[in-house]
């Protein structure tokens, strides 16, 4: 279920399009530079006639956990080719998931995750029907140096 996006050539409706601003999330530390960039962008949008409202988007933690489940299941299915093509180094990520207690659940876990994904998609569709766009960071911290994630599992997690 897609929510249509207004064409750029259309004028901003009277009262402005609604923008959801997520400038923090419970339990996640936000770097001051990230928050400042969000505040700057929100101000620019407000100055351009958008209505900016600070909100919490739906089910972010659930979506992140679901991504992890689906990623593990997808990765488990593709690990044979990676081992054949890249050898033991391809196992680093899989071993890291095991160390974190992320189980490989098989077909039932995959089917449950796909059903949960449909429910989350519905929540997001309703949310995005209220707001023309969501302004939030890709990461609450500045990006890591290039290739930092390949050095070790603890560095990958950071």
PDB file of C-alpha atoms in Angstrom:
ATOM      1  CA  UNK A   1       0.000   0.000   0.000  1.00  0.00           C
ATOM      2  CA  UNK A   2       1.805   3.126  -1.233  1.00  0.00           C
ATOM      3  CA  UNK A   3       1.178   6.634  -0.042  1.00  0.00           C
ATOM      4  CA  UNK A   4       1.518   9.029  -3.006  1.00  0.00           C
ATOM      5  CA  UNK A   5       4.203  11.709  -2.864  1.00  0.00           C
ATOM      6  CA  UNK A   6       3.240  15.199  -4.099  1.00  0.00           C
ATOM      7  CA  UNK A   7       4.996  16.232  -7.292  1.00  0.00           C
ATOM      8  CA  UNK A   8       7.737  18.845  -6.848  1.00  0.00           C
ATOM      9  CA  UNK A   9       6.059  21.103  -9.423  1.00  0.00           C
ATOM     10  CA  UNK A  10       2.853  21.282  -7.374  1.00  0.00           C
ATOM     11  CA  UNK A  11       2.520  24.313  -5.090  1.00  0.00           C
ATOM     12  CA  UNK A  12       2.732  23.715  -1.355  1.00  0.00           C
ATOM     13  CA  UNK A  13      -0.875  23.498  -0.092  1.00  0.00           C
ATOM     14  CA  UNK A  14      -2.185  26.278   2.122  1.00  0.00           C
ATOM     15  CA  UNK A  15      -1.079  25.418   5.639  1.00  0.00           C
ATOM     16  CA  UNK A  16       1.905  23.524   4.243  1.00  0.00           C
ATOM     17  CA  UNK A  17       2.652  19.863   3.938  1.00  0.00           C
ATOM     18  CA  UNK A  18       3.115  18.124   7.283  1.00  0.00           C
ATOM     19  CA  UNK A  19       6.621  16.991   8.162  1.00  0.00           C
ATOM     20  CA  UNK A  20       7.285  14.552  11.000  1.00  0.00           C
ATOM     21  CA  UNK A  21      10.495  15.465  12.836  1.00  0.00           C
ATOM     22  CA  UNK A  22      12.181  12.767  14.919  1.00  0.00           C
ATOM     23  CA  UNK A  23      15.080  14.500  16.670  1.00  0.00           C
ATOM     24  CA  UNK A  24      15.621  11.881  19.390  1.00  0.00           C
ATOM     25  CA  UNK A  25      14.684   8.326  20.211  1.00  0.00           C
ATOM     26  CA  UNK A  26      14.417   6.767  23.700  1.00  0.00           C
ATOM     27  CA  UNK A  27      17.540   4.859  24.685  1.00  0.00           C
ATOM     28  CA  UNK A  28      19.652   6.084  21.759  1.00  0.00           C
ATOM     29  CA  UNK A  29      22.318   8.747  22.274  1.00  0.00           C
ATOM     30  CA  UNK A  30      22.164  11.472  19.639  1.00  0.00           C
ATOM     31  CA  UNK A  31      25.364  13.302  18.706  1.00  0.00           C
ATOM     32  CA  UNK A  32      24.917  17.102  19.032  1.00  0.00           C
ATOM     33  CA  UNK A  33      25.950  17.658  15.389  1.00  0.00           C
ATOM     34  CA  UNK A  34      23.231  15.273  14.228  1.00  0.00           C
ATOM     35  CA  UNK A  35      20.584  17.050  16.307  1.00  0.00           C
ATOM     36  CA  UNK A  36      21.800  20.430  15.010  1.00  0.00           C
ATOM     37  CA  UNK A  37      21.524  19.218  11.400  1.00  0.00           C
ATOM     38  CA  UNK A  38      17.954  18.025  12.074  1.00  0.00           C
ATOM     39  CA  UNK A  39      17.034  21.348  13.671  1.00  0.00           C
ATOM     40  CA  UNK A  40      18.527  23.267  10.710  1.00  0.00           C
ATOM     41  CA  UNK A  41      16.617  21.151   8.177  1.00  0.00           C
ATOM     42  CA  UNK A  42      13.370  21.511  10.168  1.00  0.00           C
ATOM     43  CA  UNK A  43      13.802  25.291  10.272  1.00  0.00           C
ATOM     44  CA  UNK A  44      14.441  25.442   6.508  1.00  0.00           C
ATOM     45  CA  UNK A  45      11.323  23.379   5.832  1.00  0.00           C
ATOM     46  CA  UNK A  46       9.237  25.560   8.166  1.00  0.00           C
ATOM     47  CA  UNK A  47      10.580  28.691   6.444  1.00  0.00           C
ATOM     48  CA  UNK A  48       9.523  27.167   3.095  1.00  0.00           C
ATOM     49  CA  UNK A  49       5.936  26.770   4.320  1.00  0.00           C
ATOM     50  CA  UNK A  50       5.907  23.213   5.653  1.00  0.00           C
ATOM     51  CA  UNK A  51       4.265  22.390   8.968  1.00  0.00           C
ATOM     52  CA  UNK A  52       6.915  20.626  11.082  1.00  0.00           C
ATOM     53  CA  UNK A  53       5.763  18.535  14.038  1.00  0.00           C
ATOM     54  CA  UNK A  54       8.090  16.670  16.410  1.00  0.00           C
ATOM     55  CA  UNK A  55       6.814  13.090  16.752  1.00  0.00           C
ATOM     56  CA  UNK A  56       7.974   9.530  17.358  1.00  0.00           C
ATOM     57  CA  UNK A  57       7.535   7.334  14.267  1.00  0.00           C
ATOM     58  CA  UNK A  58       5.836   3.970  14.768  1.00  0.00           C
ATOM     59  CA  UNK A  59       7.616   0.807  15.871  1.00  0.00           C
ATOM     60  CA  UNK A  60      11.236   1.717  15.078  1.00  0.00           C
ATOM     61  CA  UNK A  61      12.666  -0.812  17.534  1.00  0.00           C
ATOM     62  CA  UNK A  62      10.350  -3.535  16.267  1.00  0.00           C
ATOM     63  CA  UNK A  63      11.330  -2.739  12.680  1.00  0.00           C
ATOM     64  CA  UNK A  64      15.032  -2.897  13.578  1.00  0.00           C
ATOM     65  CA  UNK A  65      14.616  -6.282  15.281  1.00  0.00           C
ATOM     66  CA  UNK A  66      12.569  -7.525  12.352  1.00  0.00           C
ATOM     67  CA  UNK A  67      15.282  -6.380   9.931  1.00  0.00           C
ATOM     68  CA  UNK A  68      17.779  -8.372  11.975  1.00  0.00           C
ATOM     69  CA  UNK A  69      15.637 -11.534  11.873  1.00  0.00           C
ATOM     70  CA  UNK A  70      15.040 -11.230   8.135  1.00  0.00           C
ATOM     71  CA  UNK A  71      18.709 -10.422   7.534  1.00  0.00           C
ATOM     72  CA  UNK A  72      19.915 -13.454   9.503  1.00  0.00           C
ATOM     73  CA  UNK A  73      17.521 -15.749   7.663  1.00  0.00           C
ATOM     74  CA  UNK A  74      18.496 -14.317   4.303  1.00  0.00           C
ATOM     75  CA  UNK A  75      22.186 -14.495   5.194  1.00  0.00           C
ATOM     76  CA  UNK A  76      21.900 -18.060   6.432  1.00  0.00           C
ATOM     77  CA  UNK A  77      20.457 -19.098   3.101  1.00  0.00           C
ATOM     78  CA  UNK A  78      23.259 -17.404   1.173  1.00  0.00           C
ATOM     79  CA  UNK A  79      26.232 -18.346   3.353  1.00  0.00           C
ATOM     80  CA  UNK A  80      27.223 -21.368   1.269  1.00  0.00           C
ATOM     81  CA  UNK A  81      28.049 -19.232  -1.760  1.00  0.00           C
ATOM     82  CA  UNK A  82      29.945 -16.718   0.391  1.00  0.00           C
ATOM     83  CA  UNK A  83      32.041 -19.467   1.965  1.00  0.00           C
ATOM     84  CA  UNK A  84      32.795 -20.925  -1.435  1.00  0.00           C
ATOM     85  CA  UNK A  85      33.745 -17.545  -2.930  1.00  0.00           C
ATOM     86  CA  UNK A  86      35.409 -15.823   0.051  1.00  0.00           C
ATOM     87  CA  UNK A  87      36.455 -18.477   2.551  1.00  0.00           C
ATOM     88  CA  UNK A  88      36.395 -18.237   6.326  1.00  0.00           C
ATOM     89  CA  UNK A  89      36.325 -14.411   6.472  1.00  0.00           C
ATOM     90  CA  UNK A  90      32.732 -14.578   5.227  1.00  0.00           C
ATOM     91  CA  UNK A  91      31.809 -16.203   8.552  1.00  0.00           C
ATOM     92  CA  UNK A  92      32.717 -13.148  10.669  1.00  0.00           C
ATOM     93  CA  UNK A  93      29.267 -11.561  10.472  1.00  0.00           C
ATOM     94  CA  UNK A  94      27.467 -14.856  11.083  1.00  0.00           C
ATOM     95  CA  UNK A  95      29.668 -15.542  14.122  1.00  0.00           C
ATOM     96  CA  UNK A  96      28.928 -12.053  15.395  1.00  0.00           C
ATOM     97  CA  UNK A  97      25.196 -12.698  15.179  1.00  0.00           C
ATOM     98  CA  UNK A  98      25.650 -15.925  17.134  1.00  0.00           C
ATOM     99  CA  UNK A  99      27.674 -14.126  19.827  1.00  0.00           C
ATOM    100  CA  UNK A 100      24.801 -11.666  20.200  1.00  0.00           C
ATOM    101  CA  UNK A 101      22.328 -14.497  20.669  1.00  0.00           C
ATOM    102  CA  UNK A 102      20.512 -13.932  17.392  1.00  0.00           C
ATOM    103  CA  UNK A 103      19.168 -17.351  16.603  1.00  0.00           C
ATOM    104  CA  UNK A 104      18.672 -18.863  13.209  1.00  0.00           C
ATOM    105  CA  UNK A 105      15.006 -19.759  13.297  1.00  0.00           C
ATOM    106  CA  UNK A 106      14.411 -21.455   9.961  1.00  0.00           C
ATOM    107  CA  UNK A 107      11.218 -21.430   7.940  1.00  0.00           C
ATOM    108  CA  UNK A 108       8.795 -20.711  10.818  1.00  0.00           C
ATOM    109  CA  UNK A 109      10.802 -17.703  11.988  1.00  0.00           C
ATOM    110  CA  UNK A 110      10.933 -16.392   8.433  1.00  0.00           C
ATOM    111  CA  UNK A 111       7.173 -16.765   7.938  1.00  0.00           C
ATOM    112  CA  UNK A 112       6.463 -15.098  11.297  1.00  0.00           C
ATOM    113  CA  UNK A 113       8.795 -12.239  10.380  1.00  0.00           C
ATOM    114  CA  UNK A 114       7.105 -11.739   7.022  1.00  0.00           C
ATOM    115  CA  UNK A 115       3.704 -11.583   8.732  1.00  0.00           C
ATOM    116  CA  UNK A 116       5.053  -9.054  11.234  1.00  0.00           C
ATOM    117  CA  UNK A 117       6.500  -7.026   8.358  1.00  0.00           C
ATOM    118  CA  UNK A 118       3.011  -6.708   6.847  1.00  0.00           C
ATOM    119  CA  UNK A 119       1.694  -5.285  10.142  1.00  0.00           C
ATOM    120  CA  UNK A 120       4.553  -2.808  10.412  1.00  0.00           C
ATOM    121  CA  UNK A 121       4.036  -1.753   6.796  1.00  0.00           C
ATOM    122  CA  UNK A 122       0.415  -0.943   7.638  1.00  0.00           C
ATOM    123  CA  UNK A 123       1.436   1.188  10.649  1.00  0.00           C
ATOM    124  CA  UNK A 124       3.909   3.092   8.481  1.00  0.00           C
ATOM    125  CA  UNK A 125       1.360   3.572   5.709  1.00  0.00           C
ATOM    126  CA  UNK A 126      -1.049   5.178   8.183  1.00  0.00           C
ATOM    127  CA  UNK A 127       1.777   7.332   9.615  1.00  0.00           C
ATOM    128  CA  UNK A 128       2.905   8.473   6.163  1.00  0.00           C
ATOM    129  CA  UNK A 129      -0.675   9.275   5.231  1.00  0.00           C
ATOM    130  CA  UNK A 130      -0.565  11.929   7.996  1.00  0.00           C
ATOM    131  CA  UNK A 131       2.883  13.274   7.122  1.00  0.00           C
ATOM    132  CA  UNK A 132       4.309  14.099   3.703  1.00  0.00           C
ATOM    133  CA  UNK A 133       7.789  13.202   4.902  1.00  0.00           C
ATOM    134  CA  UNK A 134       9.779  12.023   7.900  1.00  0.00           C
ATOM    135  CA  UNK A 135      12.861  13.992   8.867  1.00  0.00           C
ATOM    136  CA  UNK A 136      15.246  11.894  10.949  1.00  0.00           C
ATOM    137  CA  UNK A 137      18.882  10.856  10.722  1.00  0.00           C
ATOM    138  CA  UNK A 138      20.167   7.732   9.050  1.00  0.00           C
ATOM    139  CA  UNK A 139      22.328   7.367  12.165  1.00  0.00           C
ATOM    140  CA  UNK A 140      22.274   9.159  15.498  1.00  0.00           C
ATOM    141  CA  UNK A 141      26.083   9.280  15.417  1.00  0.00           C
ATOM    142  CA  UNK A 142      28.514  10.561  12.763  1.00  0.00           C
ATOM    143  CA  UNK A 143      29.663   7.877  10.310  1.00  0.00           C
ATOM    144  CA  UNK A 144      32.485   5.513  11.219  1.00  0.00           C
ATOM    145  CA  UNK A 145      35.774   5.682   9.310  1.00  0.00           C
ATOM    146  CA  UNK A 146      35.933   3.752   6.029  1.00  0.00           C
ATOM    147  CA  UNK A 147      36.281  -0.046   6.589  1.00  0.00           C
ATOM    148  CA  UNK A 148      35.971   0.288  10.387  1.00  0.00           C
ATOM    149  CA  UNK A 149      33.290  -2.421  10.377  1.00  0.00           C
ATOM    150  CA  UNK A 150      35.668  -4.994   8.865  1.00  0.00           C
ATOM    151  CA  UNK A 151      38.289  -4.824  11.633  1.00  0.00           C
ATOM    152  CA  UNK A 152      36.608  -6.895  14.381  1.00  0.00           C
ATOM    153  CA  UNK A 153      33.178  -7.744  15.745  1.00  0.00           C
ATOM    154  CA  UNK A 154      33.392  -5.245  18.663  1.00  0.00           C
ATOM    155  CA  UNK A 155      34.351  -2.496  16.219  1.00  0.00           C
ATOM    156  CA  UNK A 156      31.548  -3.613  13.868  1.00  0.00           C
ATOM    157  CA  UNK A 157      29.021  -3.258  16.724  1.00  0.00           C
ATOM    158  CA  UNK A 158      30.267   0.231  17.625  1.00  0.00           C
TER     159      UNK A 158
END
